[in-house]
Amino acid sequence: MADELTIYGERFDSRFLLGTALYPSPQVMLESIAASGSQIVTLGLRRQSPNSKGGESFWQAIRDTGCKLLPNTAGCKSVKEAITTAEMSRELFETDWLKLEVIGDDYNLQPDPFSLLEASRELIQRGFKVLPYCTDDLVLCQRLLDVGCQVLMPWGAPIGTGQGLLNKVNLTTLRKRLPKIPLIIDAGIGSPSQACEAMEMGFDAVLLNTAVAKAQNPPAMASAFAGAINAGRQAFTAGLMLKRQTASPSTPTIGQPFWQQNASRD
Amino acid sequence: MTRSTFGRPLEIAIVGAGLLGRLLAWRLLRQGHRVSLFEAGSFDQPRSAAHTAAAMISPLSEVVSSEPLVYHLGMASLALWPQWLSELNSDLPSPVQYGNSGSIVVAHAQDAAELQQFKYDLQTRLQHDDNSRWLDQRELADYEPDLAHFPQALYLPGEAHVDNRHLLGCLLNQIGKLGGHCVDNTPVIFTNGELDLLGNFNYVVDCRGMGSKENHPGLRGVRGEVMWVETGEVRLQHAVRLMHPRYKLYVVPKPQQRFIIGATEIESEDRSPISLQSTLELASALYTINPALAEARVIETDTNLRPAYADNLPRITVNGSCISINGLYRHGYLLAPVMVDHLAQFLDQGSRGHFWNNLVHHHSEADRASVAPISR
């Protein structure tokens, strides 16, 4: 059976969601998307002023990739701002999918959990399919599910830091307590090993941007992440062994006398 | 009229009187050709990106976020600028100022990692060509006393900046003095059709930037916003870059105690005035460079579009006798001399310069165009 990612009823083979900001050129961005194998790409609407179809050629290039578009509300700091941006992006991109980002702190771009919850409730009532960028707090995540979110995107670390999974205790709790909910690690991933680790922990997908866009060779880095995410996912589904304190030989020891085993331990 | 007769003066029409159009006209006139320069707008109210730009010639800074070709072209331009300016200035009562004592890169505490990354990227991309070096607080105070509160900075030797608005005016004057025919408020329509509509010109060179979008389907505009301030409280000799996670922010000193700060980069062809958000970001960046700038007077804000192809690289497109230069993106002053030099040598002697094959694209059917100058 195919190992697909299902979000709001839609199925995807790829578990790598890629952002479209910060690339040296649109062409490098397109090459990176192709190399990533991503089927969902995020785009920031707010900084592109789409009124009067100003950024049309840039948008069209992203549309032509055939990827599912996931507009985000990057940079929004209030519920009202997020809702306005969401409505604009729904009209412009003809999708009700939305990566909801409501920033509560300028310094580390940390989500504002209170406004995020309020905006999620309102946007879901307006028919949006909300993918909230949230912290790793279990109660916040539960409340987001209560208002109708069907997928959650907890952070690994603050946006653009490349620090990896900073709070594995909280993230593990989320995974254990919300076993059926698609959980996508969004933000803070700097290296393929970190993305692989998130996937090994059982997260459903990884969303990132800076680590690819700012690499010396973005398409090659996109390909590296794709491999790591795939490896992590396969490892998770294959069943990782548990860690243990004592060594245990992988070569069968049948035929070896007991005293030799004892001697080797002394 | 005979075409491509090297050694005889050519009759050349240049359409678009931004930096490219003016530089090319001036070079061709100096080579003895006859030039007509057409501009859709008014010479008194320039709308070209070159008028809005801060006019830095900074190949090192740009290599971090550009293709290597931009660096190599930029280094070639950096060699041409002083040469060309000394030719130009020898004919001028008030010379065009050109500062080439390098630029300085600083970061605030929260963006310190951006500065480290910048240095790392320079080393990775330039290897032994990376001649940037760290300045400690004391050295920085020698270079720029008004930046002495930054604990460290990166110094990029050789980078330059030019007083672009004065330059643009002087070029136009010189074009007139050398016998160039300058016509403003005259749009030129490029339509599909026969090339004999070229009329009396041997060549038509399209330097319209965003004005030629209809003939270049791949061309897009990238919005940039800048702010001009004036103060006697702070003095800067060098162009100063401030690390920022989203923009390439810089402050460039201009004559008369003025500074230009820019620039945002927004994927949009919106030419409306600067947004409040961008105003706040630029102003607060400026303020944090030195708090004394808080009392500076904001004398102008400006918005313009950078013409760019999908790869953000410049192109010379040759379509018979109709040639276009476009796509200089964020790099107008960095790339214009080398582009103009290549084209001028080609027109004058048929020679193909060092970067010719990197720059020249031959037209596709979609780009096929002929020209009909209006109201000559």
XYZ file of C-alpha atoms in Angstrom:
642
model
C 0.000 0.000 0.000
C 1.291 3.436 -0.878
C 2.524 5.485 2.057
C 0.639 8.679 1.346
C 0.242 11.874 3.296
C -3.413 12.877 3.578
C -4.285 16.493 4.373
C -7.867 17.712 4.278
C -8.804 14.723 2.162
C -6.091 15.246 -0.446
C -3.308 12.728 -0.885
C 0.349 13.370 -1.550
C 3.320 11.084 -2.190
C 5.859 13.651 -1.039
C 6.282 14.563 2.613
C 8.426 17.577 1.883
C 6.725 20.978 1.760
C 8.927 23.745 0.375
C 8.774 27.527 0.729
C 9.308 29.871 -2.234
C 11.028 32.862 -0.601
C 14.674 33.977 -0.516
C 15.995 32.180 -3.617
C 18.629 33.988 -5.691
C 16.306 33.927 -8.708
C 12.923 32.519 -9.739
C 14.747 30.055 -11.959
C 16.769 28.641 -9.059
C 13.538 28.423 -7.068
C 11.881 26.383 -9.815
C 14.891 24.082 -10.109
C 14.817 23.582 -6.330
C 11.122 22.746 -6.309
C 11.723 20.200 -9.054
C 14.689 18.683 -7.181
C 12.731 18.491 -3.923
C 9.925 16.431 -5.427
C 7.602 18.575 -3.314
C 3.935 18.546 -4.193
C 2.985 21.408 -1.899
C 4.695 24.799 -1.953
C 4.041 27.760 0.305
C 3.963 31.346 -0.874
C 3.970 34.553 1.072
C 1.284 36.846 -0.169
C 1.722 39.776 2.087
C 5.093 40.960 0.881
C 4.151 40.672 -2.760
C 1.249 43.168 -2.937
C -0.915 41.232 -5.350
C -3.459 43.979 -5.984
C -3.694 44.751 -9.648
C -1.988 41.394 -10.301
C 1.393 43.005 -9.779
C 3.428 39.872 -9.273
C 1.639 37.900 -11.942
C 4.687 36.497 -13.717
C 6.206 35.287 -10.459
C 2.946 33.628 -9.394
C 2.427 32.077 -12.767
C 5.845 30.456 -12.622
C 4.938 28.839 -9.294
C 1.502 27.777 -10.554
C 3.099 26.165 -13.585
C 5.009 23.748 -11.349
C 1.707 21.932 -10.844
C 2.276 21.869 -7.091
C -0.544 22.416 -4.645
C -0.315 26.050 -3.572
C -0.311 26.784 0.125
C -0.534 30.553 0.576
C 0.641 31.775 3.953
C -0.074 34.783 6.090
C 3.605 35.425 6.819
C 4.250 38.613 8.725
C 0.679 39.045 9.984
C 0.546 40.184 13.579
C -3.162 40.388 14.319
C -6.276 38.324 13.751
C -7.749 40.950 11.488
C -4.633 41.248 9.368
C -4.434 37.476 8.998
C -8.067 37.236 7.926
C -7.715 40.022 5.366
C -4.602 38.391 3.924
C -6.340 34.998 3.886
C -9.309 36.338 1.950
C -7.027 38.065 -0.555
C -4.987 34.942 -1.123
C -8.100 32.778 -1.528
C -9.263 35.062 -4.284
C -5.886 35.389 -5.956
C -4.795 31.761 -5.833
C -8.238 30.170 -5.989
C -7.559 27.874 -3.063
C -9.093 27.656 0.394
C -5.925 26.105 1.764
C -4.036 28.395 4.082
C -0.895 28.229 6.152
C -1.974 30.407 9.042
C 0.805 32.360 10.646
C 0.112 34.981 13.307
C 3.327 36.346 14.724
C 3.412 37.308 18.394
C 7.020 38.332 18.755
C 9.132 40.213 16.256
C 12.404 39.031 17.673
C 12.004 35.305 17.133
C 8.867 35.335 14.967
C 7.133 33.140 17.521
C 3.481 32.354 16.839
C 0.942 34.177 19.000
C -1.103 31.217 20.309
C -4.103 33.287 21.379
C -4.553 35.149 18.107
C -3.754 31.995 16.169
C -6.622 30.156 17.840
C -9.045 33.003 17.286
C -8.062 33.430 13.643
C -8.286 29.661 13.064
C -11.827 29.559 14.422
C -12.944 32.448 12.239
C -11.226 31.236 9.076
C -12.576 27.697 9.414
C -16.074 29.154 9.748
C -15.385 31.028 6.523
C -14.580 27.755 4.817
C -10.780 27.811 4.865
C -8.716 24.673 5.271
C -6.345 25.947 7.879
C -2.832 24.596 8.446
C -1.757 26.511 11.559
C 1.888 27.304 12.247
C 1.952 26.767 16.017
C 4.252 26.166 18.938
C 4.732 22.690 20.376
C 2.319 23.256 23.276
C -0.070 20.314 23.643
C -3.009 22.322 24.986
C -2.763 24.877 22.185
C -2.667 22.048 19.663
C -5.747 20.439 21.210
C -7.621 23.737 21.107
C -6.697 24.201 17.438
C -8.164 20.767 16.739
C -11.283 21.701 18.739
C -11.976 24.666 16.442
C -11.692 22.440 13.381
C -8.078 22.300 12.227
C -7.390 18.875 10.732
C -3.628 19.241 10.591
C -1.075 20.994 12.801
C 2.286 22.520 11.996
C 4.331 22.817 15.191
C 7.701 24.544 14.973
C 11.011 22.777 15.349
C 12.740 26.047 16.216
C 12.135 29.724 15.396
C 11.863 30.593 11.680
C 15.147 30.810 9.828
C 17.328 29.685 12.749
C 18.279 26.246 11.455
C 18.442 24.953 15.034
C 16.511 21.746 14.422
C 14.142 20.187 16.950
C 14.694 22.279 20.069
C 12.105 20.741 22.343
C 11.965 17.032 21.652
C 10.103 16.334 24.876
C 7.151 18.477 23.816
C 7.286 17.222 20.248
C 7.298 13.602 21.408
C 4.321 14.333 23.656
C 2.442 15.832 20.708
C 3.129 12.803 18.556
C 2.044 10.384 21.285
C -1.075 12.254 22.320
C -2.271 13.087 18.807
C -1.451 9.875 16.960
C -4.020 10.261 14.160
C -3.498 13.942 13.392
C -1.155 14.877 10.550
C 1.693 16.783 12.198
C 4.066 18.744 9.985
C 7.263 20.155 11.446
C 7.379 23.717 10.196
C 10.325 26.072 10.643
C 13.725 25.855 12.258
C 15.068 22.949 10.218
C 18.617 23.669 9.062
C 20.040 20.345 7.910
C 18.818 17.131 6.312
C 19.770 15.155 9.446
C 17.345 17.287 11.474
C 14.573 16.690 8.958
C 15.350 12.984 9.005
C 15.165 12.967 12.782
C 11.721 14.601 12.721
C 10.496 11.941 10.320
C 12.006 9.131 12.415
C 10.060 10.513 15.374
C 6.897 9.881 13.416
C 6.035 13.335 12.184
C 4.104 13.244 8.953
C 6.012 15.816 6.936
C 8.503 18.669 7.074
C 8.083 22.222 5.799
C 11.141 24.392 5.273
C 12.505 27.215 3.158
C 15.665 29.012 4.320
C 17.899 25.930 4.545
C 17.317 25.254 0.840
C 16.971 28.793 -0.503
C 20.124 30.085 1.190
C 22.298 27.065 0.436
C 25.292 27.561 -1.880
C 23.493 25.233 -4.293
C 19.758 25.292 -3.565
C 18.624 22.541 -5.970
C 21.268 20.154 -4.611
C 20.214 20.950 -1.045
C 16.564 20.378 -1.964
C 17.503 16.975 -3.262
C 19.479 16.222 -0.062
C 16.461 17.095 2.081
C 14.173 14.992 -0.093
C 16.441 11.984 0.479
C 16.666 12.581 4.224
C 12.914 13.015 4.642
C 12.306 9.876 2.661
C 14.862 7.952 4.724
C 13.365 9.155 7.994
C 9.875 8.202 6.912
C 10.942 4.761 5.746
C 12.797 4.208 9.017
C 9.733 5.181 11.013
C 7.391 2.891 9.099
C 9.940 0.080 9.141
C 10.088 0.297 12.942
C 13.171 1.619 14.665
C 14.819 -0.530 17.280
C 14.708 0.708 20.838
C 17.895 2.050 22.335
C 19.354 -0.016 25.174
C 22.229 0.244 27.613
C 24.010 -3.090 27.088
C 25.587 -4.358 23.940
C 23.897 -7.227 22.195
C 25.749 -9.088 19.425
C 24.269 -9.048 15.994
C 26.142 -12.253 15.107
C 24.420 -15.363 16.545
C 26.447 -16.847 19.401
C 25.182 -20.449 19.165
C 28.058 -22.812 19.683
C 30.073 -20.452 21.785
C 30.724 -21.841 25.282
C 29.173 -19.959 28.214
C 32.462 -19.298 29.928
C 33.794 -17.425 26.880
C 30.801 -15.084 26.934
C 31.330 -14.514 30.643
C 35.036 -13.978 30.134
C 34.411 -11.385 27.452
C 32.236 -9.393 29.838
C 34.743 -9.351 32.658
C 22.124 53.117 -46.240
C 24.831 50.510 -46.007
C 24.750 48.419 -42.875
C 27.576 47.061 -40.761
C 30.224 48.963 -42.622
C 32.900 49.014 -39.963
C 35.031 52.078 -40.095
C 32.198 54.277 -41.332
C 29.876 56.089 -38.962
C 26.700 54.187 -38.209
C 23.299 55.692 -37.676
C 21.968 54.267 -34.415
C 18.677 54.762 -32.608
C 18.636 54.139 -28.872
C 15.268 53.789 -27.246
C 15.078 54.451 -23.520
C 17.190 57.107 -21.814
C 17.942 55.394 -18.541
C 21.510 54.577 -17.519
C 22.018 52.009 -20.304
C 20.608 54.248 -23.022
C 22.658 57.253 -21.964
C 25.914 55.379 -21.429
C 25.577 53.614 -24.774
C 24.734 56.834 -26.612
C 27.730 58.580 -25.057
C 30.138 55.733 -25.913
C 28.907 55.440 -29.491
C 29.124 59.195 -30.027
C 32.697 59.169 -28.732
C 33.442 56.433 -31.264
C 32.180 58.763 -33.977
C 28.756 57.281 -34.688
C 25.528 59.210 -35.105
C 23.022 58.607 -32.352
C 19.367 59.447 -31.763
C 18.130 58.869 -28.225
C 14.391 58.470 -27.700
C 12.723 58.628 -24.295
C 9.042 57.946 -23.605
C 9.008 60.123 -20.501
C 10.346 63.566 -19.867
C 14.038 64.328 -19.357
C 12.955 66.685 -16.563
C 11.034 64.023 -14.654
C 13.035 60.848 -15.060
C 11.265 57.606 -14.202
C 14.044 55.168 -14.963
C 15.241 52.694 -12.352
C 18.662 54.362 -12.675
C 17.220 57.535 -11.189
C 15.831 55.658 -8.169
C 18.879 53.466 -7.574
C 21.526 54.018 -4.911
C 24.187 53.348 -7.579
C 26.536 51.040 -5.754
C 29.137 49.088 -7.678
C 29.529 46.219 -5.259
C 30.446 42.910 -6.885
C 31.576 41.328 -3.599
C 28.364 42.088 -1.745
C 26.285 40.823 -4.631
C 28.097 37.529 -5.154
C 26.461 36.186 -2.009
C 23.004 36.286 -3.569
C 23.765 36.121 -7.292
C 25.207 33.883 -9.969
C 29.029 33.979 -10.305
C 28.597 35.712 -13.695
C 27.274 38.817 -11.914
C 30.483 38.988 -9.896
C 32.732 38.666 -12.940
C 30.752 41.225 -14.923
C 30.749 43.497 -11.885
C 34.533 43.303 -11.499
C 34.879 44.261 -15.164
C 32.569 47.244 -14.620
C 34.471 48.245 -11.511
C 37.550 48.596 -13.732
C 35.660 50.591 -16.382
C 33.915 53.138 -14.144
C 36.973 55.233 -13.088
C 38.243 55.241 -16.676
C 34.934 56.388 -18.132
C 34.283 58.909 -15.389
C 37.665 60.519 -15.900
C 36.853 60.852 -19.628
C 33.469 62.339 -18.768
C 34.697 64.559 -15.933
C 37.420 66.134 -18.074
C 34.615 67.791 -20.063
C 32.577 68.881 -17.039
C 32.611 72.021 -14.887
C 31.360 70.056 -11.877
C 32.692 66.496 -11.863
C 30.658 63.418 -11.007
C 31.704 62.115 -7.615
C 32.829 58.542 -7.374
C 33.754 56.904 -4.073
C 35.760 53.705 -4.392
C 37.213 53.264 -0.948
C 35.223 50.107 -0.324
C 32.096 49.351 1.614
C 31.396 48.354 5.176
C 28.994 45.685 6.367
C 27.547 45.783 9.869
C 24.878 43.881 11.780
C 22.899 44.410 14.920
C 23.160 41.931 17.748
C 20.057 39.988 16.726
C 21.335 39.650 13.167
C 24.953 38.834 14.056
C 24.491 35.372 12.577
C 23.576 36.958 9.238
C 26.952 38.701 9.159
C 28.818 35.465 9.923
C 26.838 33.734 7.193
C 27.657 36.575 4.791
C 31.392 36.177 5.406
C 31.092 32.410 5.109
C 29.249 32.747 1.785
C 31.895 35.166 0.474
C 34.654 32.713 1.330
C 32.782 29.775 -0.126
C 31.978 31.497 -3.386
C 35.133 33.530 -3.974
C 37.773 31.340 -2.322
C 41.115 33.160 -2.753
C 39.364 36.109 -4.437
C 37.654 36.953 -1.155
C 39.594 40.006 0.002
C 37.027 41.071 2.597
C 38.299 41.374 6.132
C 37.014 41.922 9.649
C 37.407 45.291 11.329
C 37.402 45.424 15.100
C 35.827 48.344 16.891
C 38.982 50.454 16.850
C 39.662 49.924 13.140
C 36.034 50.630 12.359
C 36.320 53.918 14.233
C 39.190 54.864 11.876
C 37.198 53.999 8.778
C 33.856 55.435 9.856
C 33.837 57.251 13.222
C 30.056 57.456 13.179
C 29.766 53.661 13.151
C 32.110 53.146 16.084
C 29.386 51.739 18.323
C 29.287 48.516 16.294
C 31.541 45.901 17.897
C 32.807 44.714 14.500
C 32.301 45.098 10.797
C 33.294 43.489 7.551
C 35.278 45.616 5.113
C 34.936 45.034 1.362
C 37.820 46.836 -0.378
C 37.387 48.364 -3.813
C 33.616 48.545 -3.857
C 32.325 51.858 -5.129
C 29.338 54.159 -5.415
C 28.612 56.974 -7.815
C 26.575 60.183 -7.621
C 24.075 58.801 -10.089
C 21.641 61.638 -10.492
C 24.406 64.063 -11.375
C 25.894 61.417 -13.665
C 22.621 60.945 -15.549
C 22.285 64.698 -16.107
C 25.913 65.069 -17.231
C 25.625 62.167 -19.661
C 22.606 63.744 -21.309
C 24.413 67.077 -21.641
C 27.470 65.430 -23.144
C 25.323 63.452 -25.592
C 23.874 66.748 -26.774
C 27.311 68.370 -26.997
C 28.684 65.486 -29.034
C 25.891 65.963 -31.553
C 23.484 63.301 -30.313
C 19.848 63.857 -31.126
C 17.848 63.632 -27.856
C 14.079 63.410 -28.036
C 11.895 63.023 -24.964
C 8.156 62.468 -24.538
C 8.378 60.153 -27.540
C 7.358 56.540 -27.013
C 8.597 54.115 -29.641
C 6.306 51.247 -30.459
C 7.905 47.914 -31.243
C 5.566 45.819 -33.385
C 5.752 42.523 -35.212
C 6.565 43.113 -38.836
C 9.235 43.757 -41.371
C 12.624 45.007 -40.365
C 12.755 47.610 -43.132
C 10.564 49.710 -40.867
C 13.918 50.462 -39.242
C 14.002 53.340 -41.664
C 17.177 55.337 -41.656
C 18.896 53.511 -38.843
C 21.549 50.848 -39.142
C 20.682 49.624 -35.685
C 17.983 50.171 -33.125
C 18.931 49.406 -29.535
C 16.121 48.865 -27.053
C 17.181 50.019 -23.574
C 13.689 50.532 -22.181
C 13.894 48.232 -19.161
C 10.360 47.555 -17.950
C 9.102 49.630 -20.880
C 9.835 46.718 -23.193
C 7.908 44.128 -21.198
C 5.507 43.535 -24.084
C 8.374 42.415 -26.311
C 9.953 40.262 -23.616
C 7.386 37.897 -22.143
C 9.923 36.546 -19.628
C 10.677 39.963 -18.175
C 9.242 40.857 -14.785
C 9.461 43.857 -12.495
C 10.702 43.564 -8.915
C 9.500 46.399 -6.755
C 12.059 48.363 -4.755
C 11.512 51.228 -2.344
C 14.093 53.768 -1.178
C 14.221 56.796 1.076
C 16.402 59.934 0.895
C 17.371 61.786 4.037
C 19.495 64.833 4.758
C 21.501 65.592 7.884
C 24.743 67.231 8.895
C 24.908 65.217 12.097
C 26.360 62.061 10.604
C 29.124 61.631 8.064
C 29.839 58.515 6.069
C 32.561 57.959 3.464
C 31.671 54.414 2.517
C 28.526 52.697 1.407
C 27.281 50.841 4.470
C 25.365 47.598 4.293
C 23.247 46.489 7.183
C 22.514 42.790 7.460
C 18.826 42.071 7.432
C 17.091 38.722 7.122
C 14.889 39.811 4.208
C 16.443 42.711 2.298
C 19.791 43.932 1.105
C 19.702 47.104 3.178
C 22.251 49.817 2.582
C 22.965 53.463 3.263
C 24.934 55.311 0.609
C 26.311 58.810 1.186
C 25.456 61.345 -1.506
C 26.638 64.947 -1.941
C 25.061 67.762 0.112
C 24.847 65.723 3.329
C 22.299 63.406 1.833
C 21.932 59.684 2.198
C 19.901 57.154 0.304
C 18.653 54.101 2.136
C 17.161 51.085 0.407
C 15.958 48.855 -0.744
C 13.059 46.540 -0.361
C 12.620 43.695 -2.844
C 9.064 42.712 -3.521
C 7.899 40.397 -6.302
C 5.353 42.767 -7.675
C 5.005 45.190 -10.562
C 3.353 47.712 -8.315
C 4.787 51.211 -8.741
C 2.591 52.863 -6.138
C 4.293 54.909 -3.391
C 6.276 53.331 -0.573
C 4.208 51.431 2.012
C 4.112 52.418 5.647
C 5.612 49.061 6.560
C 8.615 49.597 4.271
C 8.974 53.159 5.520
C 9.173 51.876 9.080
C 11.650 49.156 8.189
C 13.962 51.455 6.238
C 13.719 54.276 8.761
C 14.353 52.058 11.760
C 17.304 50.429 10.004
C 18.725 53.886 9.341
C 18.101 55.001 12.892
C 19.892 51.974 14.312
C 22.966 52.695 12.191
C 23.386 55.855 14.188
C 20.737 57.341 16.510
C 21.759 60.843 15.428
C 20.041 60.045 12.147
C 16.737 60.306 13.984
C 16.891 64.041 13.394
C 17.588 63.669 9.679
C 14.975 65.129 7.359
C 13.201 62.783 4.987
C 13.438 64.603 1.680
C 12.166 61.969 -0.722
C 10.823 58.469 -1.007
C 10.817 56.644 -4.301
C 9.543 53.409 -5.765
C 10.593 51.712 -8.958
C 10.748 48.359 -10.721
C 13.891 46.378 -11.411
C 13.610 44.637 -14.789
C 14.619 40.989 -14.443
C 14.474 37.720 -16.349
C 13.712 34.462 -14.551
C 17.415 33.799 -13.880
C 17.988 37.396 -12.709
C 20.825 37.655 -15.245
C 21.272 40.409 -17.868
C 20.824 39.749 -21.568
C 21.717 41.267 -24.893
C 19.153 39.998 -27.376
C 20.153 40.249 -31.025
C 17.424 40.195 -33.614
C 19.041 41.293 -36.847
C 19.479 45.036 -36.662
C 17.309 45.288 -33.596
C 19.190 44.709 -30.362
C 17.990 44.909 -26.802
C 19.807 45.109 -23.467
C 17.696 44.285 -20.467
C 17.349 42.336 -17.227
C 19.974 44.177 -15.202
C 17.712 43.613 -12.161
C 19.260 44.957 -8.934
C 22.565 45.507 -10.729
C 22.160 48.512 -13.021
C 25.311 50.420 -12.067
C 27.187 47.210 -11.375
C 26.604 45.832 -14.871
C 25.839 48.728 -17.210
C 29.433 49.621 -18.207
C 30.423 46.088 -19.122
C 27.183 45.539 -21.055
C 27.507 48.844 -22.887
C 31.187 48.229 -23.605
C 30.426 44.840 -25.142
C 27.664 46.223 -27.322
C 29.573 49.344 -28.361
C 32.615 47.253 -29.408
C 30.332 44.913 -31.314
C 28.587 47.715 -33.186
C 31.801 49.611 -33.824
C 34.120 46.808 -34.879
C 32.020 43.661 -34.928
C 34.141 42.295 -32.078
C 32.753 39.938 -29.501
C 34.082 40.757 -26.050
C 35.116 38.384 -23.295
C 31.595 37.890 -21.902
C 29.767 38.073 -25.254
C 28.650 34.446 -25.207
C 27.403 34.775 -21.620
C 25.371 37.844 -22.455
C 23.927 37.320 -25.898
C 20.687 35.512 -26.496
C 19.361 35.187 -29.983
C 15.785 36.133 -30.404
C 12.975 33.618 -30.277
C 9.870 33.995 -32.425
C 8.119 35.581 -29.479
C 10.793 38.247 -29.290
C 10.772 39.041 -33.002
C 10.152 42.699 -33.332
C 10.736 45.557 -35.633
C 10.543 49.173 -34.780
C 8.784 52.274 -35.892
C 9.936 55.481 -34.253
C 6.993 57.789 -33.870
C 6.927 61.515 -34.551
C 10.485 61.953 -35.667
